[in-house]
JSON list of C-alpha atoms and ligand atoms in Angstrom, two decimals:
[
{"chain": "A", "resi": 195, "resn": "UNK", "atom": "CA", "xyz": [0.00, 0.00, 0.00]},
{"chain": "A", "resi": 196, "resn": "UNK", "atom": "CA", "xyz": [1.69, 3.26, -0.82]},
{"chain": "A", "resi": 197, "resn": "UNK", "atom": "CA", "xyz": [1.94, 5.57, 1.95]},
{"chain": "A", "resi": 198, "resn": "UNK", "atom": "CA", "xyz": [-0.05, 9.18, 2.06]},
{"chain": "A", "resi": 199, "resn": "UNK", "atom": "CA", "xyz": [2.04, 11.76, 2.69]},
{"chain": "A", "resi": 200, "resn": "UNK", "atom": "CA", "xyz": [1.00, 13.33, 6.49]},
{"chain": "A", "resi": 201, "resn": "UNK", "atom": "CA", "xyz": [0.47, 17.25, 7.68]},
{"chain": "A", "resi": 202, "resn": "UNK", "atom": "CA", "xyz": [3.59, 16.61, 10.60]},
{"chain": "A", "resi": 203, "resn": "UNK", "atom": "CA", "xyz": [6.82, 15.34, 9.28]},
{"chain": "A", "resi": 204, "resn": "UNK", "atom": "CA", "xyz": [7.39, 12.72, 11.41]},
{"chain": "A", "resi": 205, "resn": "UNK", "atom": "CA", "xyz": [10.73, 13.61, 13.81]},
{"chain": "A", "resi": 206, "resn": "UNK", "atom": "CA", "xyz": [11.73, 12.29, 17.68]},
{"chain": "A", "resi": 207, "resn": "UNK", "atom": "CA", "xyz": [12.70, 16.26, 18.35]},
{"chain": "A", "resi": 208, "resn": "UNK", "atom": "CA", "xyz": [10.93, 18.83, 17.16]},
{"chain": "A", "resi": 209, "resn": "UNK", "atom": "CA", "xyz": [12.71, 22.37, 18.04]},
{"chain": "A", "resi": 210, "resn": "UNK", "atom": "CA", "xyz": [10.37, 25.00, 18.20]},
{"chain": "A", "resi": 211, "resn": "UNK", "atom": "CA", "xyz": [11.19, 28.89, 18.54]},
{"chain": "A", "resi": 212, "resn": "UNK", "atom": "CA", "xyz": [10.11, 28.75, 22.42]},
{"chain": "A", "resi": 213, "resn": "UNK", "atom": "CA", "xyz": [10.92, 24.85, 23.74]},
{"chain": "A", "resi": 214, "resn": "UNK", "atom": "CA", "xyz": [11.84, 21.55, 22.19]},
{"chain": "A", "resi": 215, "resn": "UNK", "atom": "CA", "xyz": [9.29, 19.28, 22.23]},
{"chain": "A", "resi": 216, "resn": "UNK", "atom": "CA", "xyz": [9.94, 15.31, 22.29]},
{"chain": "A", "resi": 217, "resn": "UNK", "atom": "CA", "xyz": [7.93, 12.74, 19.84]},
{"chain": "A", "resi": 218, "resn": "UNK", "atom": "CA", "xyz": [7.05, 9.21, 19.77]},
{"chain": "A", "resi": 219, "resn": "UNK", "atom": "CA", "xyz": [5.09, 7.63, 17.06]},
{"chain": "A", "resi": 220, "resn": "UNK", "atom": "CA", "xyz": [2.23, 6.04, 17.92]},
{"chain": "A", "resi": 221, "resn": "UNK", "atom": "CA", "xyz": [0.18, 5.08, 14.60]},
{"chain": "A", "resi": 222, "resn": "UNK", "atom": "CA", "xyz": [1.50, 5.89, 11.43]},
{"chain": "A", "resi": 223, "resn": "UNK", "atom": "CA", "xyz": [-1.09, 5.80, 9.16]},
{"chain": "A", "resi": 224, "resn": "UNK", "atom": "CA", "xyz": [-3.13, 7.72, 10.53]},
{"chain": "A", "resi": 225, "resn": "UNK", "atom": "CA", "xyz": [-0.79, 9.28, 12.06]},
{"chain": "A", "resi": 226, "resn": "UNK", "atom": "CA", "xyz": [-0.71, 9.68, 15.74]},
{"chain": "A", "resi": 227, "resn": "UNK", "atom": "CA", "xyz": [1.83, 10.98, 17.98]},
{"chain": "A", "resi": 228, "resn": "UNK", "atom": "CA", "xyz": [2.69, 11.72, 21.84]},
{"chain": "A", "resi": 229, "resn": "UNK", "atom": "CA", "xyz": [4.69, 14.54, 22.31]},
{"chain": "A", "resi": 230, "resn": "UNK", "atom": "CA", "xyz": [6.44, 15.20, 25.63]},
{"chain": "A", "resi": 231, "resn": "UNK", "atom": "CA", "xyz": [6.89, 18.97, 27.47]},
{"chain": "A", "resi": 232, "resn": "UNK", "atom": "CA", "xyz": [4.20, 21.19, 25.03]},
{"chain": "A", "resi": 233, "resn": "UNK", "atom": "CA", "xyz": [3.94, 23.25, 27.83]},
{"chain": "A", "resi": 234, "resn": "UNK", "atom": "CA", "xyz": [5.79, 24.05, 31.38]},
{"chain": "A", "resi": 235, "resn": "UNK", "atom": "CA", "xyz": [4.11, 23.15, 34.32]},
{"chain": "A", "resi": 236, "resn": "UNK", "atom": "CA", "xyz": [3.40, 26.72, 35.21]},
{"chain": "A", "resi": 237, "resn": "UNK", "atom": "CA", "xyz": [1.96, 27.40, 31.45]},
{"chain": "A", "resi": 238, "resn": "UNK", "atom": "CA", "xyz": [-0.60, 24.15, 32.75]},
{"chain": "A", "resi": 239, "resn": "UNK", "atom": "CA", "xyz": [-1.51, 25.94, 35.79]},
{"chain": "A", "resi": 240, "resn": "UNK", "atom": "CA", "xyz": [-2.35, 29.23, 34.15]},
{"chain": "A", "resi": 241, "resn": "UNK", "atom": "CA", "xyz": [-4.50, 27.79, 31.79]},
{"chain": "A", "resi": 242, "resn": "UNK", "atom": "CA", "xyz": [-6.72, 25.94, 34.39]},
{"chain": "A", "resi": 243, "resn": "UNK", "atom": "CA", "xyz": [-7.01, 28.89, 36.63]},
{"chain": "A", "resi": 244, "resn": "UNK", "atom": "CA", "xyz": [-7.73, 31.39, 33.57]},
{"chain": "A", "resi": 245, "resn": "UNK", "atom": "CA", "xyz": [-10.21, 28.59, 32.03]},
{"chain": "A", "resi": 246, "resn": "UNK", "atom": "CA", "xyz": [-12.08, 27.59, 35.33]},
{"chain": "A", "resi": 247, "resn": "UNK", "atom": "CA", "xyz": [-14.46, 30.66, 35.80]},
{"chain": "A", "resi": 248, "resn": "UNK", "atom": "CA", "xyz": [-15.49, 30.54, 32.31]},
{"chain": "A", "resi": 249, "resn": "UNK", "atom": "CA", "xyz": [-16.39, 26.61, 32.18]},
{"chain": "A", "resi": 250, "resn": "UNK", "atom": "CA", "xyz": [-19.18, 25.56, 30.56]},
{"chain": "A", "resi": 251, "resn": "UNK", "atom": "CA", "xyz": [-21.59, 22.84, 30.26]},
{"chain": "A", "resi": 252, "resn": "UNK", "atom": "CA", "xyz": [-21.34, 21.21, 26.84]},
{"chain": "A", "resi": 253, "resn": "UNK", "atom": "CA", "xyz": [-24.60, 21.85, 24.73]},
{"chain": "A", "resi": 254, "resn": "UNK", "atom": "CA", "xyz": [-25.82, 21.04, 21.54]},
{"chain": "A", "resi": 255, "resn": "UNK", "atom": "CA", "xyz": [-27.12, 23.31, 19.46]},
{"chain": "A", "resi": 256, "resn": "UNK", "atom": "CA", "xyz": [-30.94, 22.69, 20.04]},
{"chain": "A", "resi": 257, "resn": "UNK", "atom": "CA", "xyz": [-29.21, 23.72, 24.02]},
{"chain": "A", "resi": 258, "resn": "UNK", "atom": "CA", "xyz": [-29.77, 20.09, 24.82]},
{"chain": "A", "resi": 259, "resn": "UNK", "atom": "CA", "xyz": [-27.41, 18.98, 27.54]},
{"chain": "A", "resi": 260, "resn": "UNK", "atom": "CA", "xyz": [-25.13, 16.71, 25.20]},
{"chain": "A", "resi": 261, "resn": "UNK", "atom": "CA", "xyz": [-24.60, 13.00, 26.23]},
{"chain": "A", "resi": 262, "resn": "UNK", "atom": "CA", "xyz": [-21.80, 12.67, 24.12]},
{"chain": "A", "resi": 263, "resn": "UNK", "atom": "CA", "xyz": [-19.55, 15.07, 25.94]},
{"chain": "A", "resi": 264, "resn": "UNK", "atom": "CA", "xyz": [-19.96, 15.22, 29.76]},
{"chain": "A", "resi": 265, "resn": "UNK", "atom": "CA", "xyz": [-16.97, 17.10, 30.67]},
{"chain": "A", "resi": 266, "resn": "UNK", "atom": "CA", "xyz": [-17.71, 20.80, 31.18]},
{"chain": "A", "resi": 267, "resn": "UNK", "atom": "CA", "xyz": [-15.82, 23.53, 28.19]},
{"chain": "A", "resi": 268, "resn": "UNK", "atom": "CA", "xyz": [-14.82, 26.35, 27.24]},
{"chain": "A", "resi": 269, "resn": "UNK", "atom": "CA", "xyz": [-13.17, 27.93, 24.00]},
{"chain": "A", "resi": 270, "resn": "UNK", "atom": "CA", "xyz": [-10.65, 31.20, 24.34]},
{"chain": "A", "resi": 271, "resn": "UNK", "atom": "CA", "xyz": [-10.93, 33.57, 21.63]},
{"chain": "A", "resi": 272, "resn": "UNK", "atom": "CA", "xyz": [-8.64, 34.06, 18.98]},
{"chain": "A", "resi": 273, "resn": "UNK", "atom": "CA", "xyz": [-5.43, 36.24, 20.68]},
{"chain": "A", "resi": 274, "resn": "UNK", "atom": "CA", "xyz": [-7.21, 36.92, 23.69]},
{"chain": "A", "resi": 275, "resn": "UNK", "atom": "CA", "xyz": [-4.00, 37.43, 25.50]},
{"chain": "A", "resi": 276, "resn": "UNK", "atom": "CA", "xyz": [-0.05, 37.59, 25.05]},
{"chain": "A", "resi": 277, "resn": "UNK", "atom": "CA", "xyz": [-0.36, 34.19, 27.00]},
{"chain": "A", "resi": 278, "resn": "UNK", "atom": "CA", "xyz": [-2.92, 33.26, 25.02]},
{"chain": "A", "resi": 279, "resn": "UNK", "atom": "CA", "xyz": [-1.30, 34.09, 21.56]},
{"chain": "A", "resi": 280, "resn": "UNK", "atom": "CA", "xyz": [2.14, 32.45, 22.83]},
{"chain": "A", "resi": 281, "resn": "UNK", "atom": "CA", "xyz": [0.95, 29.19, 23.26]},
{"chain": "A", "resi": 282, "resn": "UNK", "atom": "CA", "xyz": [-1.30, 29.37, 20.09]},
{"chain": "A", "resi": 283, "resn": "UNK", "atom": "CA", "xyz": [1.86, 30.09, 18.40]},
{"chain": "A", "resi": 284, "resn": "UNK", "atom": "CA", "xyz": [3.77, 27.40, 20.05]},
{"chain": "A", "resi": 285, "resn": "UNK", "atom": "CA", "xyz": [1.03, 24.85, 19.07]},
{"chain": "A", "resi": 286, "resn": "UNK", "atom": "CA", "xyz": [0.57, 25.88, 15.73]},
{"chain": "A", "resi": 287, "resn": "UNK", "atom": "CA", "xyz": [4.13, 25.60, 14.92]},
{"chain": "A", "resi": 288, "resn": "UNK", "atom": "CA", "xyz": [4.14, 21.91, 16.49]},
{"chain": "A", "resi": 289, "resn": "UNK", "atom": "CA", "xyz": [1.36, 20.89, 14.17]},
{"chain": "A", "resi": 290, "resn": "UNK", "atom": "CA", "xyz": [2.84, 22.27, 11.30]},
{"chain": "A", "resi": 291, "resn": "UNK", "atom": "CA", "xyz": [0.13, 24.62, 10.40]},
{"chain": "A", "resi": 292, "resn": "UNK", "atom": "CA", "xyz": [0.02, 28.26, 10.18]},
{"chain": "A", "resi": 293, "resn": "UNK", "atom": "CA", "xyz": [-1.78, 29.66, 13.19]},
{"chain": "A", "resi": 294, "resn": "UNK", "atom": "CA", "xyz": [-4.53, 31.53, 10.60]},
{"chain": "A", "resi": 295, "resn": "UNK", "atom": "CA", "xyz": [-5.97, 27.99, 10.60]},
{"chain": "A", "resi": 296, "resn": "UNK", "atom": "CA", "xyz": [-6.18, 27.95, 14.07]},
{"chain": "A", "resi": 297, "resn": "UNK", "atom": "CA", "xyz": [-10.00, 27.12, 15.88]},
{"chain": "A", "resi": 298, "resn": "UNK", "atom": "CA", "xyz": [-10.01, 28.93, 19.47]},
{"chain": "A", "resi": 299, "resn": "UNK", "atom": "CA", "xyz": [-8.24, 26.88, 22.04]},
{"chain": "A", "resi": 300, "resn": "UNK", "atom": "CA", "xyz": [-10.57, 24.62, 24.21]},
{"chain": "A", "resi": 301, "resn": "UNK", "atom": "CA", "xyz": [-10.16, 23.73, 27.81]},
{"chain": "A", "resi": 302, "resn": "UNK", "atom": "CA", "xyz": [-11.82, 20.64, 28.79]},
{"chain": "A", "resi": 303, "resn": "UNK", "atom": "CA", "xyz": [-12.56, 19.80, 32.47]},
{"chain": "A", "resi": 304, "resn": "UNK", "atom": "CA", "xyz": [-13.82, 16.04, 33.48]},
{"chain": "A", "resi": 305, "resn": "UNK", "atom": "CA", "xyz": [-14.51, 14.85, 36.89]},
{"chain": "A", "resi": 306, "resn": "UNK", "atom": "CA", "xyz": [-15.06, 11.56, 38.20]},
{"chain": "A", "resi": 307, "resn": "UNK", "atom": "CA", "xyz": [-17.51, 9.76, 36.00]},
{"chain": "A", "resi": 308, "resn": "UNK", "atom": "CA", "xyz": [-17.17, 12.26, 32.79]},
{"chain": "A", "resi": 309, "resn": "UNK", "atom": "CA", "xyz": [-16.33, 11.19, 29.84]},
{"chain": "A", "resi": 310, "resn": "UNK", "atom": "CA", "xyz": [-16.32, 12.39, 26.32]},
{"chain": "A", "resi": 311, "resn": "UNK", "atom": "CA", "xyz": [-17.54, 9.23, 24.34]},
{"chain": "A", "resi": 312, "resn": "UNK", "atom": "CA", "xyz": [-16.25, 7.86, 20.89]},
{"chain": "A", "resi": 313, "resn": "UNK", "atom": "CA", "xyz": [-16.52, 10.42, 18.31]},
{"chain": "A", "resi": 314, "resn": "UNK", "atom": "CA", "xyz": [-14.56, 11.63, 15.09]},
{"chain": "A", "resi": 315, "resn": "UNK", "atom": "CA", "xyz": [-13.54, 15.46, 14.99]},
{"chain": "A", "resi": 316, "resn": "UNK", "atom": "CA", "xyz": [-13.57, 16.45, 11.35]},
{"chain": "A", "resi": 317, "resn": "UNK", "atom": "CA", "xyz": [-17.71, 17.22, 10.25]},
{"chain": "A", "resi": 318, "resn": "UNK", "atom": "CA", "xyz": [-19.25, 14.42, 8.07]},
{"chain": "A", "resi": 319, "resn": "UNK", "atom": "CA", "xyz": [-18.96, 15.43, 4.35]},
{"chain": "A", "resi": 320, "resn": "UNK", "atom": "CA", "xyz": [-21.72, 17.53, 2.97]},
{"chain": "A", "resi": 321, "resn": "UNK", "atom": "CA", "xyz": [-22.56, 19.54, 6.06]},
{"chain": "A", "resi": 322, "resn": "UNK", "atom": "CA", "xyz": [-21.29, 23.49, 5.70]},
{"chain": "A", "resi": 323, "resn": "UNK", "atom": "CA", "xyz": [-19.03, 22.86, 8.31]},
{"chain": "A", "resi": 324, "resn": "UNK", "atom": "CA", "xyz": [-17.15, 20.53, 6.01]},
{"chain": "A", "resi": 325, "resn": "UNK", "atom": "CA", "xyz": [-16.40, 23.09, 3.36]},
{"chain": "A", "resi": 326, "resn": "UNK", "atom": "CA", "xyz": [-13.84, 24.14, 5.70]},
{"chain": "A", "resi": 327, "resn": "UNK", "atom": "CA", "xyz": [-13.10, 20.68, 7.87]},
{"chain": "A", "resi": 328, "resn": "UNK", "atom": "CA", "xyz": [-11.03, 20.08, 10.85]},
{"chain": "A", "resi": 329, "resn": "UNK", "atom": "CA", "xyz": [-7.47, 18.54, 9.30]},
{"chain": "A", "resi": 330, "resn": "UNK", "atom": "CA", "xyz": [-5.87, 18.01, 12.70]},
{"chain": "A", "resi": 331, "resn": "UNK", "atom": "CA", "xyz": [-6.20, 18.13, 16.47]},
{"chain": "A", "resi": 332, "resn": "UNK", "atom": "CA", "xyz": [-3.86, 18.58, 19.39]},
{"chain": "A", "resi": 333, "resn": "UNK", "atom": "CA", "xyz": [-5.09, 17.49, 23.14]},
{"chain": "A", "resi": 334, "resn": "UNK", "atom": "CA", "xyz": [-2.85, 18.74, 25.63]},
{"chain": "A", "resi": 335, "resn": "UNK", "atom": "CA", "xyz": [-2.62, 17.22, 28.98]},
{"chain": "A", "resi": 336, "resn": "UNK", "atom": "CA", "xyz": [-3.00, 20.09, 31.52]},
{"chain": "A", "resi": 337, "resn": "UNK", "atom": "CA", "xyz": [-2.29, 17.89, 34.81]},
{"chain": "A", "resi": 338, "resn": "UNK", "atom": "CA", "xyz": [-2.12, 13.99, 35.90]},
{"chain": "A", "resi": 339, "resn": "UNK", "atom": "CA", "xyz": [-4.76, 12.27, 36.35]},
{"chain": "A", "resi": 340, "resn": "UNK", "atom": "CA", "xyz": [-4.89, 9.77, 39.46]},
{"chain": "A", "resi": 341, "resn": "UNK", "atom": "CA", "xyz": [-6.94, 6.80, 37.08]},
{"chain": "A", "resi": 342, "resn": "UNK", "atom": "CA", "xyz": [-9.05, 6.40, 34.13]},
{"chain": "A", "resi": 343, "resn": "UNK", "atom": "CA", "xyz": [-9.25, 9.54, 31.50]},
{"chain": "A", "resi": 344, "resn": "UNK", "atom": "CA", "xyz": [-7.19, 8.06, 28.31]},
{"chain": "A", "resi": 345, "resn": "UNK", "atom": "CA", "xyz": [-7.77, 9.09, 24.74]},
{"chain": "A", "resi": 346, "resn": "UNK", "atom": "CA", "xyz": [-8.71, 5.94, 23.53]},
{"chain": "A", "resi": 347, "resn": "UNK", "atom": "CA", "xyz": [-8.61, 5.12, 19.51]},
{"chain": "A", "resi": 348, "resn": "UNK", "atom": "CA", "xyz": [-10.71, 2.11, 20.41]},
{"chain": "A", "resi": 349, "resn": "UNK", "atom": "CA", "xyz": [-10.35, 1.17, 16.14]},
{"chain": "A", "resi": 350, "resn": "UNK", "atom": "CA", "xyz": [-6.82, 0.84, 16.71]},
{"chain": "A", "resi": 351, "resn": "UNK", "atom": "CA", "xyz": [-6.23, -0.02, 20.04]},
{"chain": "A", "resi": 352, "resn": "UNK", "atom": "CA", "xyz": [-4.29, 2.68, 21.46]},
{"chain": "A", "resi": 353, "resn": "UNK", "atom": "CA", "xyz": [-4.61, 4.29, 24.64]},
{"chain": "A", "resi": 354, "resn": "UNK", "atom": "CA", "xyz": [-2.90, 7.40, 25.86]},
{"chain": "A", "resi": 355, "resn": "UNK", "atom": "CA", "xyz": [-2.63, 8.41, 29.75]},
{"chain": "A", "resi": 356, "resn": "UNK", "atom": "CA", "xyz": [-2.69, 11.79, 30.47]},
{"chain": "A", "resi": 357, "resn": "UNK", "atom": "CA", "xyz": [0.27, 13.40, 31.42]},
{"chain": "A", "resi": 358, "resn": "UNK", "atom": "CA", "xyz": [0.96, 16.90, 32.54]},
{"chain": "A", "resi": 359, "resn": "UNK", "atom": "CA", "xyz": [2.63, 18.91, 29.89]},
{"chain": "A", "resi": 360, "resn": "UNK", "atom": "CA", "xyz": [2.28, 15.73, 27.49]},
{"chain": "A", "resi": 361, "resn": "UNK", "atom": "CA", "xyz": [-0.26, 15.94, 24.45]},
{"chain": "A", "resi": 362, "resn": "UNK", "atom": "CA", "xyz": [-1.35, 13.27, 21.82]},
{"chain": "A", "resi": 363, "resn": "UNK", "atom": "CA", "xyz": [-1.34, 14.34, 18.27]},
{"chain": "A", "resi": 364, "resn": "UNK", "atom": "CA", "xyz": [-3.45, 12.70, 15.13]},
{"chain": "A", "resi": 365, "resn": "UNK", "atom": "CA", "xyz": [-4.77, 13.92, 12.07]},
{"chain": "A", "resi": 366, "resn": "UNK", "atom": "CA", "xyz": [-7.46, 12.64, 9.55]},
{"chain": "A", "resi": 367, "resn": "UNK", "atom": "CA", "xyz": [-6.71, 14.74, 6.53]},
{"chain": "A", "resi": 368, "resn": "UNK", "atom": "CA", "xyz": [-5.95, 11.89, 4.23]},
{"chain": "A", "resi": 369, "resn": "UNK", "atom": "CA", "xyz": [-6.98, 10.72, 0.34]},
{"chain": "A", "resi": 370, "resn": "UNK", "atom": "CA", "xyz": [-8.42, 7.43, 2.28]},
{"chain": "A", "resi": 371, "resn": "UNK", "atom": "CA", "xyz": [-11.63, 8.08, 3.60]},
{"chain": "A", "resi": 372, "resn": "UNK", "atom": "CA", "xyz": [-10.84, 5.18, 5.58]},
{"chain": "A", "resi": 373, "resn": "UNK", "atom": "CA", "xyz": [-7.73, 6.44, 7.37]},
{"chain": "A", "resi": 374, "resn": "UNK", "atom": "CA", "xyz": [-9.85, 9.17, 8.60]},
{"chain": "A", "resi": 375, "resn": "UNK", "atom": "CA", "xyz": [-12.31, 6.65, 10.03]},
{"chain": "A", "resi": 376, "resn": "UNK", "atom": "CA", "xyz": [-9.78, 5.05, 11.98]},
{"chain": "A", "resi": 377, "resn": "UNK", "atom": "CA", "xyz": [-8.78, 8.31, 14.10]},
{"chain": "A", "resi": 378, "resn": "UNK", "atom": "CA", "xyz": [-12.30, 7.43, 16.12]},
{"chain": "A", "resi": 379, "resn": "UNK", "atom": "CA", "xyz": [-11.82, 8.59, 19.74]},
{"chain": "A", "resi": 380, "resn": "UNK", "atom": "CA", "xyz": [-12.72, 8.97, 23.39]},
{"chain": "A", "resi": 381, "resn": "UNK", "atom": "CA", "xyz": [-12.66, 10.26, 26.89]},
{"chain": "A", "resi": 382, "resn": "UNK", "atom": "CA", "xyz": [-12.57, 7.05, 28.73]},
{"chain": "A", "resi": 383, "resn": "UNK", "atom": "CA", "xyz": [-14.49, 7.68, 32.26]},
{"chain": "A", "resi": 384, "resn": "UNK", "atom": "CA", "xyz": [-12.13, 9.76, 34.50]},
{"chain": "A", "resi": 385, "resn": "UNK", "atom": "CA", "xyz": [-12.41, 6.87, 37.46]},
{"chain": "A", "resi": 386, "resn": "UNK", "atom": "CA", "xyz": [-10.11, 9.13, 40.70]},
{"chain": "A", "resi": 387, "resn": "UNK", "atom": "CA", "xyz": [-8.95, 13.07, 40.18]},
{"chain": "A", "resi": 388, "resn": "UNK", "atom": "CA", "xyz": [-9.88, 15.16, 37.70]},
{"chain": "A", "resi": 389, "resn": "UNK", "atom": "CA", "xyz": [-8.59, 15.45, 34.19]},
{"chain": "A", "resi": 390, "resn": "UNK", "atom": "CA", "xyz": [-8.17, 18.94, 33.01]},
{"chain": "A", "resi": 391, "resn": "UNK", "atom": "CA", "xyz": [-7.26, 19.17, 28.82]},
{"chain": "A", "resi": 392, "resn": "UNK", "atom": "CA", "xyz": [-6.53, 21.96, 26.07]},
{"chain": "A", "resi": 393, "resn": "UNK", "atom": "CA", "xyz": [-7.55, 21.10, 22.45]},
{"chain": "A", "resi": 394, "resn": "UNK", "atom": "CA", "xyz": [-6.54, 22.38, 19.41]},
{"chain": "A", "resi": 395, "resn": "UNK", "atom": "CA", "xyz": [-8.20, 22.00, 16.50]},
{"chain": "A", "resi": 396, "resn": "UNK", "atom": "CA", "xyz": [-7.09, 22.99, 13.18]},
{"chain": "A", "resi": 397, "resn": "UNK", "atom": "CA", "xyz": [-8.54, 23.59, 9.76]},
{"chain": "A", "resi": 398, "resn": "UNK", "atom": "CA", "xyz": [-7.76, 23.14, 6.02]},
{"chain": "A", "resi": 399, "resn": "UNK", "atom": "CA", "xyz": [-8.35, 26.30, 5.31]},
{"chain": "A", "resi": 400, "resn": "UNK", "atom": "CA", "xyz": [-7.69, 30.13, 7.05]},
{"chain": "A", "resi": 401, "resn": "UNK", "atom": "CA", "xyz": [-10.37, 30.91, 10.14]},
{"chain": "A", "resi": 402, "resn": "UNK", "atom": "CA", "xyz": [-8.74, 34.24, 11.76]},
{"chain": "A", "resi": 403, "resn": "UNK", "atom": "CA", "xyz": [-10.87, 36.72, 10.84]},
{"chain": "A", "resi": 404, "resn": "UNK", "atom": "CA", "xyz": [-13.23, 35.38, 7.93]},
{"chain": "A", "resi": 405, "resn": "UNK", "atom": "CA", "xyz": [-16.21, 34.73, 10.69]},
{"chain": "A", "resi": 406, "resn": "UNK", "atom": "CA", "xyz": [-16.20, 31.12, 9.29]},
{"chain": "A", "resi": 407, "resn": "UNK", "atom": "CA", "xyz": [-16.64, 29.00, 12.30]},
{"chain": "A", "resi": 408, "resn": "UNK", "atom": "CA", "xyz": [-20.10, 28.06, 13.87]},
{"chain": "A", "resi": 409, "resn": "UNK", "atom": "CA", "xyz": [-19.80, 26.88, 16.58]},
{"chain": "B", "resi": 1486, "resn": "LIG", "atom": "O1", "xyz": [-9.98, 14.81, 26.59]},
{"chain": "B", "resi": 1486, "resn": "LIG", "atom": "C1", "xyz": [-9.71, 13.96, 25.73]},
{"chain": "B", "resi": 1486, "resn": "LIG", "atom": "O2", "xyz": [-8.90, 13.05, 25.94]},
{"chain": "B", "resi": 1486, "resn": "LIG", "atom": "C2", "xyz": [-10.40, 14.07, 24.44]},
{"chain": "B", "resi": 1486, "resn": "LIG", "atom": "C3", "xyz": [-10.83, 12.91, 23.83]},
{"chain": "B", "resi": 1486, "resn": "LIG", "atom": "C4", "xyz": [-11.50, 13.02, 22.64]},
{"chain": "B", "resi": 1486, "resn": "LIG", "atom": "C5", "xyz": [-10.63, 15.28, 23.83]},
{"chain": "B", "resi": 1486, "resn": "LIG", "atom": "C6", "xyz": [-11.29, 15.29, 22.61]},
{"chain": "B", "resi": 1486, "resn": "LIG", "atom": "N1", "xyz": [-11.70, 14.19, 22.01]},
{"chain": "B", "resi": 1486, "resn": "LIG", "atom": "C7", "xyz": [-11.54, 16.53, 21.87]},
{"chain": "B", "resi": 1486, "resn": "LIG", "atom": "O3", "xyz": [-11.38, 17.61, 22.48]},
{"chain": "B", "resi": 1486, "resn": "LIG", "atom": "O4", "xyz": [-11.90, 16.45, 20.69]},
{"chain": "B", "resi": 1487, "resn": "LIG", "atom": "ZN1", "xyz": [-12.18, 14.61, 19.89]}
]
């Protein structure tokens, strides 16, 4: 099978203008990847503390509470701050695509029982959300998590414990519809502590200030 060429060149350091950031393959195709030290310790803690007033529950857009997503959200906007724009920089230099792409950052908050069940992130084709899709996301650990609370890719078999600092990486931007299937994912049930997570999603096309995302 001849391989599809992927968003992240594939490296075991990637030095960014800010940090160095360590990788570890976990899929290729799709490609998924842990990556070790996104962000300091003290870059976690900020973003819990700026992201915990704001939180959220998750609703649909009919404002049904959704039963897909239990953890509680919130999105930052676009260069809402210098700490803000920093990190969106950081990440969007890490995923190898320019920050114009760039949804708002997410912070995610579970405790014990939440989950976010499986789910793909890219919109199903033919919906006017697809016309510009997701290509790419990047979940960022924001603290450790006593049990329970992996990304699963139950399709593949691949489980990823949260870490603090660490992210997982995957992207389902690929010819093969079917590689895209396979990036399937989930919260599993956070089962002692809380799990506290940034996400980045990113988009084929420019979002900074075009008013293109509904959200
Ligand atoms: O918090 C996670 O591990 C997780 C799992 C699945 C986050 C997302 N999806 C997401 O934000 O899309
Ligand atoms: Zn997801």
């Amino acid at each position: 099978m001849s391989e599809e060429t992927s968003i992240l060149p594939v490296q075991s350091v990637y030095p960014l203008d800010d940090c160095v950031v360590e990788g570890t393959v976990l899929n290729r195709e799709p490609l998924i990847m842990r990556f070790e030290r996104v962000l300091t310790d003290d870059e976690c803690r900020e973003l819990i503390e700026s992201a915990a007033p704001r939180l959220k529950e998750s609703r649909l857009v009919n404002k049904v509470v959704s039963e897909i997503r239990t953890s509680r959200g919130m999105f930052f906007e676009e260069d809402e701050s210098p700490f803000i724009s920093r990190i969106e920089r950081r990440i969007a230099q890490l995923m190898h695509v320019p920050v114009e792409h760039a949804e708002g950052l997410q912070v995610l908050h579970y405790g014990p029982g939440q989950e976010y069940r499986a789910h793909h992130d890219y919109f199903a084709p033919g919906t006017p959300s697809a016309r510009n899709n997701r290509i790419s996301t990047l979940v960022i650990y924001l603290n450790d998590v006593e049990e329970g609370g992996e990304t699963v890719f139950p399709l593949l078999e691949i489980a990823v414990k949260p870490k603090r600092g660490s992210a997982v990486y995957f992207e389902y931007f690929y010819g093969n519809p079917e590689l895209n299937h396979l990036t399937l994912h989930s919260s599993a049930p956070v089962i002692r502590g809380e799990k506290w997570v940034a996400t980045q999603w990113m988009r084929r096309q420019r979002v900074r200030g075009h008013g293109l995302i509904t959200r």
